mmCIF file of C-alpha atoms in Angstrom:
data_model
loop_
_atom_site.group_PDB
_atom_site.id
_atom_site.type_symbol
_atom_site.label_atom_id
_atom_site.label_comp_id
_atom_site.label_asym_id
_atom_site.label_seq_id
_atom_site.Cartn_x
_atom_site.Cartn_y
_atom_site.Cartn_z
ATOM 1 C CA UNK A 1 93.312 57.152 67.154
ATOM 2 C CA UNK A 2 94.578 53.931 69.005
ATOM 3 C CA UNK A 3 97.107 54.221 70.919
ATOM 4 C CA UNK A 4 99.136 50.909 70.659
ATOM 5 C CA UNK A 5 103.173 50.729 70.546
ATOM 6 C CA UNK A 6 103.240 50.101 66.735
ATOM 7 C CA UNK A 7 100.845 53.441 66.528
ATOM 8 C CA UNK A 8 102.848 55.113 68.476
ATOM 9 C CA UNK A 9 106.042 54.042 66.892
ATOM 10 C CA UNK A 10 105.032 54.932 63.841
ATOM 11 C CA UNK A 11 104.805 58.794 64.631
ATOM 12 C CA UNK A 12 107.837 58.557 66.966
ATOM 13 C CA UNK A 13 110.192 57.829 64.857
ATOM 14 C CA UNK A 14 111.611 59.818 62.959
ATOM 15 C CA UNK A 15 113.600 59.996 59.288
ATOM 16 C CA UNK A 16 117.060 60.915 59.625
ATOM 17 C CA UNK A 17 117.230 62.769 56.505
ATOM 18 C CA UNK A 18 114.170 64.753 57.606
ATOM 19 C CA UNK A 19 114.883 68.243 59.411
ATOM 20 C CA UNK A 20 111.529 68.107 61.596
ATOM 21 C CA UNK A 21 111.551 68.593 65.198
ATOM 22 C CA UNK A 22 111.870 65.323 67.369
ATOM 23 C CA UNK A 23 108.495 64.645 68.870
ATOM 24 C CA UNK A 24 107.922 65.125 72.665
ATOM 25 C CA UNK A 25 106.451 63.068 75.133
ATOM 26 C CA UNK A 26 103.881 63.297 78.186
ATOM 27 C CA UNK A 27 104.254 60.892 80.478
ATOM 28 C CA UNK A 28 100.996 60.790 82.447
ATOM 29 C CA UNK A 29 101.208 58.388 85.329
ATOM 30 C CA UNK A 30 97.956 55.968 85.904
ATOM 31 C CA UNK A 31 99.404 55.566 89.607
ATOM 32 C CA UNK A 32 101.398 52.696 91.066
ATOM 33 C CA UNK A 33 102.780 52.173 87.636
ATOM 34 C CA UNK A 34 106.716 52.744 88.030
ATOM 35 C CA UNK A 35 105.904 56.610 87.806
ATOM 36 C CA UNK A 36 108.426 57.701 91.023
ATOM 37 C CA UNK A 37 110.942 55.193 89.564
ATOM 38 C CA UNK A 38 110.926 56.861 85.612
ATOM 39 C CA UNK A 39 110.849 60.283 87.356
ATOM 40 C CA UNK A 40 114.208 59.427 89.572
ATOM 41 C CA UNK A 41 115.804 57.887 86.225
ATOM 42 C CA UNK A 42 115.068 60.619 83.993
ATOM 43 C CA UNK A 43 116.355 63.084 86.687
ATOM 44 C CA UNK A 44 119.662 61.346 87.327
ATOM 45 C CA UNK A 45 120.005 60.634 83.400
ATOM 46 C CA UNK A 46 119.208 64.467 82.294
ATOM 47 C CA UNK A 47 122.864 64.906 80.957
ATOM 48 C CA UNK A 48 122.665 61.704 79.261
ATOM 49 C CA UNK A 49 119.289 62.804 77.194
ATOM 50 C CA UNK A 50 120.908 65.999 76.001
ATOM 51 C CA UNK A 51 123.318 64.053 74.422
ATOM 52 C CA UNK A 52 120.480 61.934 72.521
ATOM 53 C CA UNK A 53 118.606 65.363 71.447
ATOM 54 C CA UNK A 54 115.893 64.830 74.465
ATOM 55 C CA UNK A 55 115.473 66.839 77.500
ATOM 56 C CA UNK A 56 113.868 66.561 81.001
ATOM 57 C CA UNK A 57 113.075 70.537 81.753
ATOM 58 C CA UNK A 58 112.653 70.920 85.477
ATOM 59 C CA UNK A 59 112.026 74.633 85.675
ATOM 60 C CA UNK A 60 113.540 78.385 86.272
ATOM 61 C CA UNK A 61 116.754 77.606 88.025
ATOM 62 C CA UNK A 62 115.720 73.940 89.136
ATOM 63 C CA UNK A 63 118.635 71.171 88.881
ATOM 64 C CA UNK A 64 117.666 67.901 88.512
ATOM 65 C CA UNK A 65 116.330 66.158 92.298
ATOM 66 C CA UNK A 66 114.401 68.925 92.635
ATOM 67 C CA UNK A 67 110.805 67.794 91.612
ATOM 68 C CA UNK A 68 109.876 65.921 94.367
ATOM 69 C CA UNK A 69 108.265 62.498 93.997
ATOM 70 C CA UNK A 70 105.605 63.950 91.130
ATOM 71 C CA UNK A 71 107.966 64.289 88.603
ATOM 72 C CA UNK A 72 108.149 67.819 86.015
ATOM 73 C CA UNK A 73 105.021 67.583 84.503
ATOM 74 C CA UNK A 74 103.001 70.516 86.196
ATOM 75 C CA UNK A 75 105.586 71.895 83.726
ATOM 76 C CA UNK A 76 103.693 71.222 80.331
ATOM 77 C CA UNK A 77 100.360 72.955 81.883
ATOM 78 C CA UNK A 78 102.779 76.615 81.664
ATOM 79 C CA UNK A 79 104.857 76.000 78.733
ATOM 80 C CA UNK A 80 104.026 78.277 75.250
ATOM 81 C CA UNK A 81 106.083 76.337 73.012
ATOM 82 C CA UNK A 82 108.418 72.810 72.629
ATOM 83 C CA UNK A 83 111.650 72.722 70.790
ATOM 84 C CA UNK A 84 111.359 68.858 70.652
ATOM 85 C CA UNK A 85 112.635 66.073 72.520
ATOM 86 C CA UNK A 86 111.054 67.525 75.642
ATOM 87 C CA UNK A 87 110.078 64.596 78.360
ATOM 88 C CA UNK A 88 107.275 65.441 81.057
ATOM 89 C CA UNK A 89 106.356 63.076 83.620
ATOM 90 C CA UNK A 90 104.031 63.446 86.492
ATOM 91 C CA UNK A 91 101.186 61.219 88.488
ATOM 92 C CA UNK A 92 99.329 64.512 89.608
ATOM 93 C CA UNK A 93 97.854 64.457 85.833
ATOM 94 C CA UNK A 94 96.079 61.745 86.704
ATOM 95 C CA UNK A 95 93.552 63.987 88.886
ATOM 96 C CA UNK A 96 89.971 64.384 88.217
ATOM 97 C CA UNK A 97 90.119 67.821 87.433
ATOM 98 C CA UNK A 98 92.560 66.715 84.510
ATOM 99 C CA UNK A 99 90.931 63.951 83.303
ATOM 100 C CA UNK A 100 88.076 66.088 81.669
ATOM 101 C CA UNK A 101 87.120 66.696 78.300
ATOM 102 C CA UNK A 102 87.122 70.768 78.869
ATOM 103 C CA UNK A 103 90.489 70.782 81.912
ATOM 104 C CA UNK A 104 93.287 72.706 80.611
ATOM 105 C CA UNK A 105 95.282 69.431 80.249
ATOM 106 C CA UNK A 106 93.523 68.201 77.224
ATOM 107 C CA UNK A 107 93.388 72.171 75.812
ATOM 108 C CA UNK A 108 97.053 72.143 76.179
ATOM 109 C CA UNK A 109 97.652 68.676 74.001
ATOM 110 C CA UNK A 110 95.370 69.968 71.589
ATOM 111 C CA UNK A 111 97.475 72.990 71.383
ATOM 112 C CA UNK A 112 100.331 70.544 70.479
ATOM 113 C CA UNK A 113 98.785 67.834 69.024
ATOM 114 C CA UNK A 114 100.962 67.660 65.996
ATOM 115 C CA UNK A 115 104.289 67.193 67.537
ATOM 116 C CA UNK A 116 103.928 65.614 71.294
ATOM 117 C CA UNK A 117 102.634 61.715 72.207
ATOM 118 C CA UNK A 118 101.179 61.050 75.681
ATOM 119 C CA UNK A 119 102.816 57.942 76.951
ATOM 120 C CA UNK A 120 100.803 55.682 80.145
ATOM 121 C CA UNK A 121 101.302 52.780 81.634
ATOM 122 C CA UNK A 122 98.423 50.652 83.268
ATOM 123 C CA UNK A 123 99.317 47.213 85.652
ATOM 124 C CA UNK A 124 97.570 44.444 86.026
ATOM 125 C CA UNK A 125 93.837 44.789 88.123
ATOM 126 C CA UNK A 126 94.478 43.026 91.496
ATOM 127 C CA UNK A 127 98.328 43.722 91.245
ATOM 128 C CA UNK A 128 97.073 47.821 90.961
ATOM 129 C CA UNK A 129 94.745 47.455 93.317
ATOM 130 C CA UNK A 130 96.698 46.208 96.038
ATOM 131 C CA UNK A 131 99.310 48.616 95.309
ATOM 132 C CA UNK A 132 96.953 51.712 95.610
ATOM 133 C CA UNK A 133 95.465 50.650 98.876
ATOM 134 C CA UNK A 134 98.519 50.805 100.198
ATOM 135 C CA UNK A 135 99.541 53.647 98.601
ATOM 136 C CA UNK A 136 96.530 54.961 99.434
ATOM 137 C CA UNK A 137 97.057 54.324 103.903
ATOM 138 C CA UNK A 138 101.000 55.285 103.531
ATOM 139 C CA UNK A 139 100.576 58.683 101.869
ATOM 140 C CA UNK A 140 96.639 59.871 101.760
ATOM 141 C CA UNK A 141 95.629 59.329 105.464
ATOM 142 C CA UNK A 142 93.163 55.889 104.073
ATOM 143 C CA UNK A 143 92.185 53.654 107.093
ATOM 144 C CA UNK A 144 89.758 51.971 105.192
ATOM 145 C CA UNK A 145 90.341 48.070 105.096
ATOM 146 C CA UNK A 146 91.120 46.219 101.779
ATOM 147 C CA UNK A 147 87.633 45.141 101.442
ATOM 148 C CA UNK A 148 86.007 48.612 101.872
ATOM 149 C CA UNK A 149 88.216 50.181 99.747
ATOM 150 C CA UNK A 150 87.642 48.207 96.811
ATOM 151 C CA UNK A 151 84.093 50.074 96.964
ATOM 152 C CA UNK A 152 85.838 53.215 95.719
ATOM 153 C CA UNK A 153 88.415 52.047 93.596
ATOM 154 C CA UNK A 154 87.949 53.532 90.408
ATOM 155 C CA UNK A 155 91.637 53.918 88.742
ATOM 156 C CA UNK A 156 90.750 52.093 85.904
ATOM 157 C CA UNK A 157 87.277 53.822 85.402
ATOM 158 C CA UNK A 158 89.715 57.283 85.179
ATOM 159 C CA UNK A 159 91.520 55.431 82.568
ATOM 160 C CA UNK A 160 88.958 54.604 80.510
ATOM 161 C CA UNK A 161 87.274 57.843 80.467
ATOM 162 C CA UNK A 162 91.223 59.635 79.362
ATOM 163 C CA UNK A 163 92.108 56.939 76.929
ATOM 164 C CA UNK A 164 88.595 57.761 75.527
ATOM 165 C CA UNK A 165 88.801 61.697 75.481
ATOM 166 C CA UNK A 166 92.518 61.335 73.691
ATOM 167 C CA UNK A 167 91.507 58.755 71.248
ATOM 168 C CA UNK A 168 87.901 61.144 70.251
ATOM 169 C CA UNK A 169 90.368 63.889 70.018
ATOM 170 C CA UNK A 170 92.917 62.350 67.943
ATOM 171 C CA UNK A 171 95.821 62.997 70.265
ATOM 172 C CA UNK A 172 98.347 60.493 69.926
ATOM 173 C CA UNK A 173 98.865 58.279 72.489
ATOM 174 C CA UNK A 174 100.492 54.909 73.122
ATOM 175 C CA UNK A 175 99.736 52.717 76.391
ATOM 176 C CA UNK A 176 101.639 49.503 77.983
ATOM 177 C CA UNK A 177 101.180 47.017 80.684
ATOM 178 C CA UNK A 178 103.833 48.252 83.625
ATOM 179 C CA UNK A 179 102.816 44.456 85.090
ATOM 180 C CA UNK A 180 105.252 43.304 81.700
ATOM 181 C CA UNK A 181 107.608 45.405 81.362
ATOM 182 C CA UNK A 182 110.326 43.922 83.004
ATOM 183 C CA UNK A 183 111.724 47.352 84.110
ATOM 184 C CA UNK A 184 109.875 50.186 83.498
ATOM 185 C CA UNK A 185 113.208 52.531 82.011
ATOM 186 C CA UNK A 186 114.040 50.234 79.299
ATOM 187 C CA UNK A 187 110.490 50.281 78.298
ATOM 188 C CA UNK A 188 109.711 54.121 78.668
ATOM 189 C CA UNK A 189 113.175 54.593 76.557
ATOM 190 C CA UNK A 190 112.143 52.192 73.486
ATOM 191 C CA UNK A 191 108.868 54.775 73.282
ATOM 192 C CA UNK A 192 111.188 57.673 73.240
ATOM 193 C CA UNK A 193 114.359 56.558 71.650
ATOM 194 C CA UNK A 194 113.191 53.428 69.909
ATOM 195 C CA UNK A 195 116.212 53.028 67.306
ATOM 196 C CA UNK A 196 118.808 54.289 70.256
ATOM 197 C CA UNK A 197 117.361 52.665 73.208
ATOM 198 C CA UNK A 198 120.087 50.059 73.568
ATOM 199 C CA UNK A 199 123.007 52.419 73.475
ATOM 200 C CA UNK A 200 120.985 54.973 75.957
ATOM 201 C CA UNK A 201 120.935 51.748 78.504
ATOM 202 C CA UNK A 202 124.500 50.793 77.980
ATOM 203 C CA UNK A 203 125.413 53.947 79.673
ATOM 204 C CA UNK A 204 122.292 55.035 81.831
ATOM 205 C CA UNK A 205 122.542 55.491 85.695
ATOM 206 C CA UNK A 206 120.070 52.741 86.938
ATOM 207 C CA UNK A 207 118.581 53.757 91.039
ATOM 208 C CA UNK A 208 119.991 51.110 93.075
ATOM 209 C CA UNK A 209 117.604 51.303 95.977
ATOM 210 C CA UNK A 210 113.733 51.036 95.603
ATOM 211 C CA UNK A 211 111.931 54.065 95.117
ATOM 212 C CA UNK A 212 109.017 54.563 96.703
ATOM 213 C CA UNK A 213 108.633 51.101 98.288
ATOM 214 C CA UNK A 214 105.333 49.466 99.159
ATOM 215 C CA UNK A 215 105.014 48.438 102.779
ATOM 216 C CA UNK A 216 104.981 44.816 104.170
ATOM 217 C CA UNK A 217 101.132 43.767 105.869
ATOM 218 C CA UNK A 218 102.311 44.016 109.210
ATOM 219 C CA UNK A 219 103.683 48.099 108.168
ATOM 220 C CA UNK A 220 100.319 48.808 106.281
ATOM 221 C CA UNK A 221 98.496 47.427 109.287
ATOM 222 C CA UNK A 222 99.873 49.794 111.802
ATOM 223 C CA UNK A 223 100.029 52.757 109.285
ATOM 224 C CA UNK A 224 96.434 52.043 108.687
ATOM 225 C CA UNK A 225 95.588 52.241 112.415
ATOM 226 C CA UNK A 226 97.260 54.738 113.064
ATOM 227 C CA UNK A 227 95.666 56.430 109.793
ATOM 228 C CA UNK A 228 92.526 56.418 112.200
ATOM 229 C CA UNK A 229 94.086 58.794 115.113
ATOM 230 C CA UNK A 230 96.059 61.060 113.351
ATOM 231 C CA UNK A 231 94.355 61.527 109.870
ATOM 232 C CA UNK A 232 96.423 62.122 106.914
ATOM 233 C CA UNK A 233 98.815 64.331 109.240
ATOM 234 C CA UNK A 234 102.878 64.043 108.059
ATOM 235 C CA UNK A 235 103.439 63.591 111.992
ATOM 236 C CA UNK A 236 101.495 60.426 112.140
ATOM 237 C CA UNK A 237 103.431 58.689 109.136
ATOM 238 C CA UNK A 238 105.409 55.706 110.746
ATOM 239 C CA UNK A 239 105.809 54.208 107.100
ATOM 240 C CA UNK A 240 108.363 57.263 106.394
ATOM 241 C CA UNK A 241 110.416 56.083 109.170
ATOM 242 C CA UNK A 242 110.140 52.810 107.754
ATOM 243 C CA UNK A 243 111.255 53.818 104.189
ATOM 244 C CA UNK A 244 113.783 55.668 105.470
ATOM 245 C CA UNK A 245 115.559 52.483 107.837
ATOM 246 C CA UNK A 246 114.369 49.734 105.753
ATOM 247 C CA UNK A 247 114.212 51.064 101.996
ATOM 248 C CA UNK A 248 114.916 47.378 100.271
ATOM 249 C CA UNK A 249 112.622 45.650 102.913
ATOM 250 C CA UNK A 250 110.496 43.282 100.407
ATOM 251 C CA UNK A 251 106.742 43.663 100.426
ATOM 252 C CA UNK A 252 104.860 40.956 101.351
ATOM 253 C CA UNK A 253 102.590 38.121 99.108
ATOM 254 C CA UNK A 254 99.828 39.512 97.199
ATOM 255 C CA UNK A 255 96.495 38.440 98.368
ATOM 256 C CA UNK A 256 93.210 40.023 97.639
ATOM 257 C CA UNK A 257 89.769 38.343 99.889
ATOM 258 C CA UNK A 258 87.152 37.471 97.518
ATOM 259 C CA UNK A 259 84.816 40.133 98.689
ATOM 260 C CA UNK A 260 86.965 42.709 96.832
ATOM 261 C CA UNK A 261 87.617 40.729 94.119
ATOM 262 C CA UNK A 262 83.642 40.292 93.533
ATOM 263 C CA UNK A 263 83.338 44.166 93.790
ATOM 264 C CA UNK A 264 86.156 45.152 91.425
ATOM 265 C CA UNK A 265 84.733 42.955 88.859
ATOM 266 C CA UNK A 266 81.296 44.130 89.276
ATOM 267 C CA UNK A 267 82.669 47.862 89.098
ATOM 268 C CA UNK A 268 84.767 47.575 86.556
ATOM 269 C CA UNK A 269 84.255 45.211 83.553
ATOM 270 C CA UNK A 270 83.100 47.891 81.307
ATOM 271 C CA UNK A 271 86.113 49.775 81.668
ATOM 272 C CA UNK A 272 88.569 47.281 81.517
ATOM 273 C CA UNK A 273 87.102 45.456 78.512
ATOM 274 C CA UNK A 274 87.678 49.324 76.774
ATOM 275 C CA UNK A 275 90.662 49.776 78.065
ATOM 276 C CA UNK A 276 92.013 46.253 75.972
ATOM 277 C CA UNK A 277 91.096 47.528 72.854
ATOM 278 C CA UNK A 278 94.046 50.418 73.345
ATOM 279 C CA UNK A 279 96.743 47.588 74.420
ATOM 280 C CA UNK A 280 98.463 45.368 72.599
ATOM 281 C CA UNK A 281 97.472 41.221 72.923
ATOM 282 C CA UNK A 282 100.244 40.682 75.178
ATOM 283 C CA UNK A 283 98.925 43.842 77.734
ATOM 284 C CA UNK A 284 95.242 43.299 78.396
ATOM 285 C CA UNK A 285 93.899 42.977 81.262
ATOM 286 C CA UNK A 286 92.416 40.664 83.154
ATOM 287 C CA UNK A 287 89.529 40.610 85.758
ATOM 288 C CA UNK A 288 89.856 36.958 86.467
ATOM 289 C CA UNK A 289 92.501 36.214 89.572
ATOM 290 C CA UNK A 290 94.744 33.363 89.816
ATOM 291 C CA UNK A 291 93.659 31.594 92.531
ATOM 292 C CA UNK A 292 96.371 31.798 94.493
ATOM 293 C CA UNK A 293 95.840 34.904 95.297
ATOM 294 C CA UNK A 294 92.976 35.055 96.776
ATOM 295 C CA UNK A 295 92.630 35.298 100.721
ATOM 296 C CA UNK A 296 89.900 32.571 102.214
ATOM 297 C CA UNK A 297 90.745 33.689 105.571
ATOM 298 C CA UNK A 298 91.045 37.198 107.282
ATOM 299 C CA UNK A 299 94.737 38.378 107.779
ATOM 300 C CA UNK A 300 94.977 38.706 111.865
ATOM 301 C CA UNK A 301 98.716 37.630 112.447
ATOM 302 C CA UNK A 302 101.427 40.003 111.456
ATOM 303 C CA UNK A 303 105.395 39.608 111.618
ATOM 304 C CA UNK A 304 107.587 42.730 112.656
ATOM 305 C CA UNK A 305 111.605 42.393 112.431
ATOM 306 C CA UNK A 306 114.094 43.548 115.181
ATOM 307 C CA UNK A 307 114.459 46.377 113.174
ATOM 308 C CA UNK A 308 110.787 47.387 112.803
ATOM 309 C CA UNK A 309 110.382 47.193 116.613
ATOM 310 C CA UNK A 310 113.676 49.782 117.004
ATOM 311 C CA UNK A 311 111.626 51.773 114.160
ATOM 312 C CA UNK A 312 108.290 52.146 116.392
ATOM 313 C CA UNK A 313 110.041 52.701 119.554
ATOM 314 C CA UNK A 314 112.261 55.398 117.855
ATOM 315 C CA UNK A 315 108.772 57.141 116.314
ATOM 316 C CA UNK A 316 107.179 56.788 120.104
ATOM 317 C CA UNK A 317 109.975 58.733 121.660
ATOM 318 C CA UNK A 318 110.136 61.002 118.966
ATOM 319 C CA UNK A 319 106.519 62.013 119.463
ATOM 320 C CA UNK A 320 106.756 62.082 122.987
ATOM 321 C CA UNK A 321 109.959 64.621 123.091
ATOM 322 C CA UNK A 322 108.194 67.090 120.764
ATOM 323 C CA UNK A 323 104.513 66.708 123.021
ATOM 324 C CA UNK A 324 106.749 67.149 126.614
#
């Protein structure tokens, strides 16, 4: 089955004179695609969806906020039945031990193949890329530089090998370009409530702060650094701190050094090239950069704020009271 919007659209919506259940939806996040942002929307909004015959389950006993940043869809891996209208949302589907042909993810959509649509976004290559590096040194412990880590960046290999499994076992899918959405909600909500999307918006709680920011160069840098010492270790995260006092900091230029760029287009042609015949014209993807992006010269300067050097020195004492 392919899994483009006017697919998907097709067995989304439903006839009003029809009594059949409402489909649901799996949102299964292809990382550093919006995924924390939907998650925090759908949470806030939860109320709001009732009242539009769609829900947001988030467990026994478990009011909305508290999911954490992977959303509710461990959920769907437990659940025996769906009344309809259920969302699920989470980025730890994107694992390798769910992206499999035998994992109990793809046993469980075939279970409810007839009445659920997997929803994923993708982004644009070097935009992705960037994004999970950093990802990547602020949360997994990486202290790998941007060049060596674009030998094991294989995101869009993962994709390719799901889109593939879901379209040989004709679960229905539809997938979009985060990198042109203009707002990821809006999008997510024309999948789910396609003829009501415009009156869901008109009265939908949007997050006013960034979620899950991505650090500046000069933040990565030192997070990366001190990725080497400490490991992935919670007590050696100085971009939490740096969240936490300077959450709508803007990140910094993207620039990718042609090394990487010659890697990630070596690595990853075949998969992107499959990957386009699931989008739509106005989604594919591209594995040629704009030039401007590019970085000719190694990045060796980096700019802290006033604020970032109260940040560090806070962390420093910090450390040092709980080691004394």
């Amino acid at each position: 089955m392919i899994g483009t919007e006017a697919s998907a659209k097709r067995s989304i919506v439903q006839d009003p004179e029809m009594n059949e259940k409402r489909r649901s939806f799996l949102h299964v996040g292809h990382g550093k695609t919006g995924s924390s942002a939907l998650q925090d929307f759908l949470e806030v909004n939860a109320p709001l969806l009732e009242e539009f015959g769609l829900s947001y389950p988030t467990g026994r006993g478990g009011e909305a906020g508290k999911l954490g940043m992977s959303g509710n869809g461990m959920l769907f891996l437990d659940v025996d039945d769906l009344n309809g209208g259920e969302i699920f949302s989470s980025e730890l589907l994107f694992k390798d031990e769910y992206i499999d042909e035998k994992s109990v993810l793809i046993s469980k959509l075939m279970q409810f193949r007839d009445s659920l649509t997997v929803i994923i976004y993708t982004r644009d290559v070097y935009d992705h890329f960037v994004s999970s590096w950093g990802q990547s040194i602020k949360r997994g412990g990486e202290s790998h530089n941007i060049a060596q880590f674009a030998k094991k960046y294989r995101n869009f290999r993962k994709l390719r090998t799901f889109l593939e499994i879901l379209s040989k076992r004709d679960i229905d899918f539809v997938i979009k370009n985060y990198s042109r959405t203009g707002g990821i909600e809006a999008s997510f909500m024309s999948l789910v409530l396609p003829e009501n999307r415009d009156a869901f918006m008109a009265r939908a709680t949007l997050a006013t702060s960034k979620v899950n920011r991505s650090l500046t160069l000069a933040e990565l840098e030192l997070q990366r650094h001190m990725n080497k010492i400490f490991g992935n270790k919670p007590s050696g995260r100085i971009s939490e701190l740096f969240e936490k006092r300077l959450p709508d900091l803007p990140s910094d230029k993207l620039t990718v050094p042609q090394s990487a760029i010659s890697v990630i287009q070596r690595s990853n042609s075949d998969a992107i090239a499959k990957i386009n015949q699931y989008l739509n014209a106005d989604d594919r993807l591209s594995l040629d950069p704009d030039p401007s992006i590019i970085l000719d010269v190694e990045q060796t300067d980096y700019v802290f704020s006033a604020e970032h050097l109260e940040a560090i020195a806070r962390f420093c004492s910090n450390k040092v009271q709980r080691e004394s």
